[in-house]
Coordinates of C-alpha atoms and ligand atoms in Angstrom, one line a residue:
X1 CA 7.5 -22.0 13.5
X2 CA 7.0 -23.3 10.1
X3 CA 8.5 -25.8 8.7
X4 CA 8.8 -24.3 5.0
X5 CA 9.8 -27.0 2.0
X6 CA 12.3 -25.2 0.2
X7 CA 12.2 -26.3 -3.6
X8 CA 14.3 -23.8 -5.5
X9 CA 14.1 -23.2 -9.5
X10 CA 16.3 -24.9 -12.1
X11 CA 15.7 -22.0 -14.4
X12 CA 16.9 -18.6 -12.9
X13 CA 15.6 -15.8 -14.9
X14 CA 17.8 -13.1 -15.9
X15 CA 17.2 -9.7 -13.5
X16 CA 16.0 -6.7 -15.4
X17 CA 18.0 -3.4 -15.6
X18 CA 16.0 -1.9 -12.5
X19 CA 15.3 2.5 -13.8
X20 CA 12.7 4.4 -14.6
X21 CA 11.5 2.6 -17.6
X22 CA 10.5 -0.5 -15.7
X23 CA 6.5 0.3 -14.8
X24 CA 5.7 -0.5 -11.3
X25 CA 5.0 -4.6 -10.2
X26 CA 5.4 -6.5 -13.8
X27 CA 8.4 -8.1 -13.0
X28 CA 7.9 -10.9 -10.3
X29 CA 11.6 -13.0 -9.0
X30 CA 12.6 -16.3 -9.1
X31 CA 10.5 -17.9 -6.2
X32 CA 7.0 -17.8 -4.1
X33 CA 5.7 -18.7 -0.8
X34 CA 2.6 -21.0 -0.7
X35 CA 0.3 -22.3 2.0
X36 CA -3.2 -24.1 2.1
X37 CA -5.8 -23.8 4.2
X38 CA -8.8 -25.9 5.2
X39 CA -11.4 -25.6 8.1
X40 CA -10.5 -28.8 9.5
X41 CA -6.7 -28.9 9.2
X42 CA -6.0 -25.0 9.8
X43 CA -2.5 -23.8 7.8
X44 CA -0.8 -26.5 5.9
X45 CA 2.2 -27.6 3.5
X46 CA 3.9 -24.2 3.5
X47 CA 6.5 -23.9 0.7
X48 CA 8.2 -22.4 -0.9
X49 CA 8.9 -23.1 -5.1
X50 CA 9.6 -21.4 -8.6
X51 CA 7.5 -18.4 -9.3
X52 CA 4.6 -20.1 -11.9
X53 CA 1.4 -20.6 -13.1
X54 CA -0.7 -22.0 -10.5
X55 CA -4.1 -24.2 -11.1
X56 CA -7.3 -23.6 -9.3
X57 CA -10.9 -25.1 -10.3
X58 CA -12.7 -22.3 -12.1
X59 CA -15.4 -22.5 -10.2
X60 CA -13.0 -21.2 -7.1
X61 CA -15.0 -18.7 -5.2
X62 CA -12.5 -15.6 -5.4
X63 CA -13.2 -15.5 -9.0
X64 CA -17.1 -15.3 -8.2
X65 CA -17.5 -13.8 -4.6
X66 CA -14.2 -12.1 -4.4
X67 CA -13.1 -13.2 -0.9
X68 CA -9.3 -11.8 -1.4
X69 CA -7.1 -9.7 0.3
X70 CA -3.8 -8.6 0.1
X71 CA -0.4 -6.5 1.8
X72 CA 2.0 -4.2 0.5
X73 CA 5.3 -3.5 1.8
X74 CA 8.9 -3.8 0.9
X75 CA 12.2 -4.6 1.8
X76 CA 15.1 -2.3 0.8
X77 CA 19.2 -3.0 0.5
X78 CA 21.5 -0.9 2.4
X79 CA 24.5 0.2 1.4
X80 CA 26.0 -2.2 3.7
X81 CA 24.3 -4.6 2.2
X82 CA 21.8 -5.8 4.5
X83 CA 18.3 -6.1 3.5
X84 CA 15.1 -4.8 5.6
X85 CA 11.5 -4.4 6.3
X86 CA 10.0 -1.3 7.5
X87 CA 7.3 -1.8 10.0
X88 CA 6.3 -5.6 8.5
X89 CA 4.1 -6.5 11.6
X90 CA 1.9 -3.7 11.5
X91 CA 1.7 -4.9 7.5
X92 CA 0.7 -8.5 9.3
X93 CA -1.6 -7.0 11.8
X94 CA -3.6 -5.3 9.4
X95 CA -4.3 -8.3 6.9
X96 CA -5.3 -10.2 9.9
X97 CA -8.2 -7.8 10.3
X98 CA -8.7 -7.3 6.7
X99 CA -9.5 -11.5 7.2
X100 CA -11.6 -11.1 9.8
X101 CA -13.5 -9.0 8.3
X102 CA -13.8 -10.8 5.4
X103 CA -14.6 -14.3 7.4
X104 CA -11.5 -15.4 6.0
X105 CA -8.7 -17.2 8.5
X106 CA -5.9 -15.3 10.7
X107 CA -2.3 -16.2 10.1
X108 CA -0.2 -16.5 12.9
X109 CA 2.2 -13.4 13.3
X110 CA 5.3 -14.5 13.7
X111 CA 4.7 -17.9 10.8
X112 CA 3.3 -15.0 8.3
X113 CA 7.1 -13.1 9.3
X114 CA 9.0 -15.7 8.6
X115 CA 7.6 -16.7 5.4
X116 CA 8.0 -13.1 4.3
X117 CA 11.8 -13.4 6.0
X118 CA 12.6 -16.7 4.4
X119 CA 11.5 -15.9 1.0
X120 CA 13.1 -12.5 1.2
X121 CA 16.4 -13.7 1.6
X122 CA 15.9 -16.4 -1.2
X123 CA 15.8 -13.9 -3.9
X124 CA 18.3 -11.0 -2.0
X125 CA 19.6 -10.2 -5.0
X126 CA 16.9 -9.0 -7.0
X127 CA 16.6 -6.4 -4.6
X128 CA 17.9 -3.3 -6.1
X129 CA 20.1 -0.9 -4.2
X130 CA 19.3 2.7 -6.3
X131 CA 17.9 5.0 -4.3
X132 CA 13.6 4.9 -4.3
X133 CA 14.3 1.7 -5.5
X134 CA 13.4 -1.5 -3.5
X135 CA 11.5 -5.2 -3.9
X136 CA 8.1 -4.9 -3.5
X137 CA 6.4 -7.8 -2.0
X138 CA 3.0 -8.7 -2.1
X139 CA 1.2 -11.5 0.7
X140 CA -2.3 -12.2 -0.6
X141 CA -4.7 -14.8 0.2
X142 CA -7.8 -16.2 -2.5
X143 CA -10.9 -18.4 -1.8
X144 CA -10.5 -21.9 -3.5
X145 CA -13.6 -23.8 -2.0
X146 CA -15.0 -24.8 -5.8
X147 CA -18.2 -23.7 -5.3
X148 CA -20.5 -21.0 -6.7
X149 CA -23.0 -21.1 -3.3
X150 CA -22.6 -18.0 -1.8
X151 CA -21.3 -18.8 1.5
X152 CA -17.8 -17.8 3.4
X153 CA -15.1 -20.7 1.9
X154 CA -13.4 -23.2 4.1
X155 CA -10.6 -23.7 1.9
X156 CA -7.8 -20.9 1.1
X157 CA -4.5 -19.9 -0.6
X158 CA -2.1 -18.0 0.9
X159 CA 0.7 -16.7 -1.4
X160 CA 3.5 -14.0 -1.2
X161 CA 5.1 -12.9 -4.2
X162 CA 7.5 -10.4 -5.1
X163 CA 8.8 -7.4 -7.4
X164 CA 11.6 -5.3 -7.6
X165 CA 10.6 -1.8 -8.1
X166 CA 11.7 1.6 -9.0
X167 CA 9.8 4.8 -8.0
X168 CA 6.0 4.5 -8.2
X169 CA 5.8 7.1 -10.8
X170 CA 7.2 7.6 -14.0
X171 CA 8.3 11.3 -13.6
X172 CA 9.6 10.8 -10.1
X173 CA 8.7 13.0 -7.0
X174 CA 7.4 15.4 -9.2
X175 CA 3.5 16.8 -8.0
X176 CA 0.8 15.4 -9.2
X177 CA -3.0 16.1 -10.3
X178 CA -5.8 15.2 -8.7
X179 CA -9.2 14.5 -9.5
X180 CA -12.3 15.0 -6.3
X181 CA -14.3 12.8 -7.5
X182 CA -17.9 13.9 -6.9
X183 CA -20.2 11.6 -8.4
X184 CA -19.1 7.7 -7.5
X185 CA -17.9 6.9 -4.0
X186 CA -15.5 4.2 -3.0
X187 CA -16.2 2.3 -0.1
X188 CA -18.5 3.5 2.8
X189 CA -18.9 3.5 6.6
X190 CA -19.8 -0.3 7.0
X191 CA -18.7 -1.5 4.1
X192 CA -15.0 -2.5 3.4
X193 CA -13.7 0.3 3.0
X194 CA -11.3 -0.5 5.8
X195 CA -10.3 -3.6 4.2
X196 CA -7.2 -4.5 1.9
X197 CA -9.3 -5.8 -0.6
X198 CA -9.8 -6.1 -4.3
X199 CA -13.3 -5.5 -4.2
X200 CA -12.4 -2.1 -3.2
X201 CA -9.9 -1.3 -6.1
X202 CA -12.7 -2.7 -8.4
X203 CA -15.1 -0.2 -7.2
X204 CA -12.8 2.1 -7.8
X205 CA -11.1 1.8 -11.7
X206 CA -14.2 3.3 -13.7
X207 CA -13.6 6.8 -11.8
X208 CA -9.6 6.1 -12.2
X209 CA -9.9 5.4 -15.8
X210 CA -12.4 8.9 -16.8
X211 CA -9.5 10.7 -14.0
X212 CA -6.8 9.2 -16.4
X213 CA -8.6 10.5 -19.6
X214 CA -8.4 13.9 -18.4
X215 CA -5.2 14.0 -17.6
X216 CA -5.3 13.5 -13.8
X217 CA -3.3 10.8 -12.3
X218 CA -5.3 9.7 -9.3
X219 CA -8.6 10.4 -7.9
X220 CA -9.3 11.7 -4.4
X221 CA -12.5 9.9 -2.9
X222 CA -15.1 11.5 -0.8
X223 CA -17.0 10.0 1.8
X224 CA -19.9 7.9 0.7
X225 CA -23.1 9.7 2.6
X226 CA -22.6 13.2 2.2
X227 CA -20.1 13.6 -1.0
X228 CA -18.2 16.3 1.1
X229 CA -15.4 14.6 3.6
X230 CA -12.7 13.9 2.1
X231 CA -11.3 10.3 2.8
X232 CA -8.1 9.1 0.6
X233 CA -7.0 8.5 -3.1
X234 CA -6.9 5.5 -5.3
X235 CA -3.9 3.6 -3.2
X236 CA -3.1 6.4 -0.9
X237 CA -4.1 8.0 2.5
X238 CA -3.9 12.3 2.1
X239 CA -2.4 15.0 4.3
X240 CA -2.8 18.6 3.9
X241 CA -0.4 21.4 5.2
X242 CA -2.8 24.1 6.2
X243 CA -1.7 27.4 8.3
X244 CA 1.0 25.3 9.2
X245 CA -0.7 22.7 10.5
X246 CA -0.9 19.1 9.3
X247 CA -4.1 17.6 9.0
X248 CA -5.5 14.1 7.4
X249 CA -9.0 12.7 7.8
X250 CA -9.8 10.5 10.8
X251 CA -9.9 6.6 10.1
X252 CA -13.7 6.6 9.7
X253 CA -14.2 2.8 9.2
X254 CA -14.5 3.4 5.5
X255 CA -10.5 4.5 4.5
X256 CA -7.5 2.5 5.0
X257 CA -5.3 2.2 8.2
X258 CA -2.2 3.5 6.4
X259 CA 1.3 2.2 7.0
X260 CA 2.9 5.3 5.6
X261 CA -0.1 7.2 7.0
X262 CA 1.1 6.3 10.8
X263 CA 4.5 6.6 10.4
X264 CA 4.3 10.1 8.4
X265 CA 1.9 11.4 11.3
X266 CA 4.4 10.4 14.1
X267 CA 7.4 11.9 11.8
X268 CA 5.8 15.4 12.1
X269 CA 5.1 15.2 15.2
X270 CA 8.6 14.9 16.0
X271 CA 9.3 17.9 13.6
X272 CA 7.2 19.8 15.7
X273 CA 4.0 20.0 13.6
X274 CA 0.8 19.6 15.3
X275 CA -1.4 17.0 13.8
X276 CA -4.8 16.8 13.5
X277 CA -6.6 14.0 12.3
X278 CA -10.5 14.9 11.7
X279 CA -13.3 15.1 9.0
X280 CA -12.0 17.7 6.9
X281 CA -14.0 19.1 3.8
X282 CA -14.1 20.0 0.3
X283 CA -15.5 23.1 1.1
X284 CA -12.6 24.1 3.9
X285 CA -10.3 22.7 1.5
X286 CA -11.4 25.5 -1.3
X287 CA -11.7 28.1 0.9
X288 CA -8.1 27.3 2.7
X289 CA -6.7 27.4 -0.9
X290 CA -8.8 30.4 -1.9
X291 CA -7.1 32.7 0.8
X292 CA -3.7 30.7 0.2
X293 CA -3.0 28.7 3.5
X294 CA -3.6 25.5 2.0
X295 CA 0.6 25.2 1.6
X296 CA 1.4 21.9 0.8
X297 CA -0.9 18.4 0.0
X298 CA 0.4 15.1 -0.4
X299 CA -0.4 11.4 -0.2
X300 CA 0.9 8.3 1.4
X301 CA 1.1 4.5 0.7
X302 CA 4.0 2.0 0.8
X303 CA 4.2 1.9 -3.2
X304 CA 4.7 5.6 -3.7
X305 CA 6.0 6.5 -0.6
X306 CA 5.1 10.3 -0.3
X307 CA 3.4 12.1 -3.3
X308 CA 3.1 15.4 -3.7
X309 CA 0.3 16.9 -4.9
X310 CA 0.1 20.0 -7.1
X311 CA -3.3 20.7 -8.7
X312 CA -6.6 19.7 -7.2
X313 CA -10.2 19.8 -9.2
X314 CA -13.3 20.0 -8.1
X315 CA -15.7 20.5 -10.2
X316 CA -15.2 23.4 -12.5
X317 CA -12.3 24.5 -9.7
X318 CA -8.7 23.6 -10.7
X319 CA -6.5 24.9 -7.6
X320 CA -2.8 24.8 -7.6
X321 CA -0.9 24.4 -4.6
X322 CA 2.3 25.7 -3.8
X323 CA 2.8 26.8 -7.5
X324 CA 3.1 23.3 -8.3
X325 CA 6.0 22.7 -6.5
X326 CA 7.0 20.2 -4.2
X327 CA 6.8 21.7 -0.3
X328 CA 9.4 22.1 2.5
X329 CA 7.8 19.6 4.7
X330 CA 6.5 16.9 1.9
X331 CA 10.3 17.2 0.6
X332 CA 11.4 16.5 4.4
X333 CA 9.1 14.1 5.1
X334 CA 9.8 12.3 1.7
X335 CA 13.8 12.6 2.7
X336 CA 13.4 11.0 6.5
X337 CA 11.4 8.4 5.5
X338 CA 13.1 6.8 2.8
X339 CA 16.2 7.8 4.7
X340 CA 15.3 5.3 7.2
X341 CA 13.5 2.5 4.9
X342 CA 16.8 2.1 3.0
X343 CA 19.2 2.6 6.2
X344 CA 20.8 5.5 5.5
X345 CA 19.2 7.6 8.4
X346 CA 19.1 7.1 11.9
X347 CA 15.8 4.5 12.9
X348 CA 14.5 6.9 15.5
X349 CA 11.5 4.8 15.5
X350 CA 12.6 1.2 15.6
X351 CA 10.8 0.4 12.7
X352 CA 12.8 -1.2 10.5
X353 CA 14.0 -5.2 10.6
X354 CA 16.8 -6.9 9.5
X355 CA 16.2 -10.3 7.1
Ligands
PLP401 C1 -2.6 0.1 0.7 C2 -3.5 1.2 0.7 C3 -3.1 2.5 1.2 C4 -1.7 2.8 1.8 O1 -1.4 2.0 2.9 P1 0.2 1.8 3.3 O2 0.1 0.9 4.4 O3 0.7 3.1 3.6 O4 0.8 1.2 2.1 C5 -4.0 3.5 1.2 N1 -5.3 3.3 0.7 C6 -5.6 2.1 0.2 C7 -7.0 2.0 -0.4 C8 -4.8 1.1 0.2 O5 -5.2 -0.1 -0.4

């Protein structure tokens, strides 16, 4: 157990009108969770205080060797009322091994819940209640030994701040474009790939940004050796609906573990859909969409939930899936799950928790 100092604001900001117009994650609440670490002491002075500014020595390694990493997940109102987490300890799990594979220190499970619980339920009513609308909330942790010798830190920040948010994207569940990128890869077998990291995302902006230009609105990577597996895009893990079977590629070691990911796979498998997960290829993709049984794509990641994908390019190929419309099973999948993240469907699963 923790034994969290509670210092709340003086200054309660006013809650923005929470639609469309509000772009994702700019608007942060009232109050955030903070922890220090050192080697010799372990996990101290947890806390939790007014959102603000916070001061760290420049010469703090994140900025330098970029020893970071950080969770996304969310907490949704019902219409009762009540607010809940879907699947938070898998979210905690999974920065665990992001740390250790970044030689940075493990949080105890149920200490890294309860800040996430305590500060939840601090700022309840930011939370917005429209459907596809929920508070984001975002657990990082940052190297603060001031040092610029390159060497794992023994001193660290953990934080947890949050944002209410409204549907990832702007135009709503509509399908998407996607770029294959071809030329720079994202993370590789080995690397840290498998980490939630920023090191990753920086990797990754220079093909986002020429994606962008073109009018595409997220890139899908390939993997790193051979240019021709597909892995996952920008912030999401991918699924494709192929002669009626459900397929996404195999956690390699160099794409994420997906919350959504696991949780979509076990949903169709209790529609009934068998589900592979294996290397699957550019060139099967083009040739699946080429005689037409490439039915439906779509990604998953917390922030977007389910997005359905309507135009792929590769190269000089642009290929349109399901005339740009948003499938039976992405639309069903899409339905279930918020369904169940917001309480209004039945948690088959057991994966949601009360705060
Ligand atoms: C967070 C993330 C995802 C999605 O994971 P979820 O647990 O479903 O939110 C996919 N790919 C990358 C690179 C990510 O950082």
């Amino acid at each position: 157990m923790l034994n969290i100092d509670i210092k709340r604001t003086n200054n309660y900001k006013p809650k923005p009108n929470i639609d469309d117009s509000l772009e994702f994650g700019t608007v942060f609440t009232d109050h955030m969770f903070i922890m220090d670490y050192t080697s010799e002491d372990g996990w101290k002075n947890p806390r939790i205080e007014e959102f603000k500014d916070i001061s760290i020595s420049p010469a703090a390694m994140v900025f330098h060797y970029g020893q970071s990493l950080f969770e996304g997940m969310k907490a949704y109102k019902t219409e009762e009322g009540d607010v809940q987490l879907f699947r938070p300890l898998k979210h905690i799990k999974r920065a665990n091994s992001s740390a250790k594979r970044l030689c940075m220190p493990q949080i105890n499970e149920e200490d890294f819940l309860q800040a996430i619980k305590t500060l939840v339920d601090i700022d309840r009513d930011w939370i917005p209640r429209k459907r596809g609308a929920a508070l984001y909330i975002r657990p990082f942790m940052i190297a603060t030994d001031p040092s610029v010798n390159v060497k794992p830190s023994t001193k660290f920040k953990f934080i947890i701040i949050l944002s209410p948010v409204f549907s990832y994207y702007k135009e709503g569940l509509n399908p998407v474009k996607i770029w294959i990128e071809d030329e720079y890869v994202r993370a590789i077998r080995g690397g840290i790939g498998e980490a939630k990291t920023g090191g990753n995302y920086a990797a990754a902006m220079l093909s986002q940004q020429k994606a962008h230009e073109a009018g595409f609105s997220q890139v899908l990577w390939l993997d790193g050796i051979e240019h021709k597996y597909v892995e996952e895009v920008g912030a999401m893990n991918i699924f494709f609906k192929i002669d009626n079977k459900v397929i996404t590629p195999s956690l390699s070691g160099s794409i994420l573990d997906g919350v959504t990911r696991s949780s979509v796979i076990d949903l169709c498998r209790y529609f009934g859909y068998e589900v592979e997960e294996r290397r699957i290829s550019v060139d099967e993709l083009e040739k699946a969409a080429c005689e037409k049984r490439l039915q439906e794509v779509f990604g998953t990641g917390t922030a977007a939930v389910i997005s359905p994908i309507g135009t792929l390019k590769f190269g000089d190929n642009i290929y349109t899936i399901n005339s740009s419309k948003i499938g039976n099973l992405t639309q069903k999948i899409y339905d279930t799950l918020t369904g169940i993240q917001s309480g209004k469907e039945k948690d088959i699963f057991n994966w949601t928790q009360k705060v």
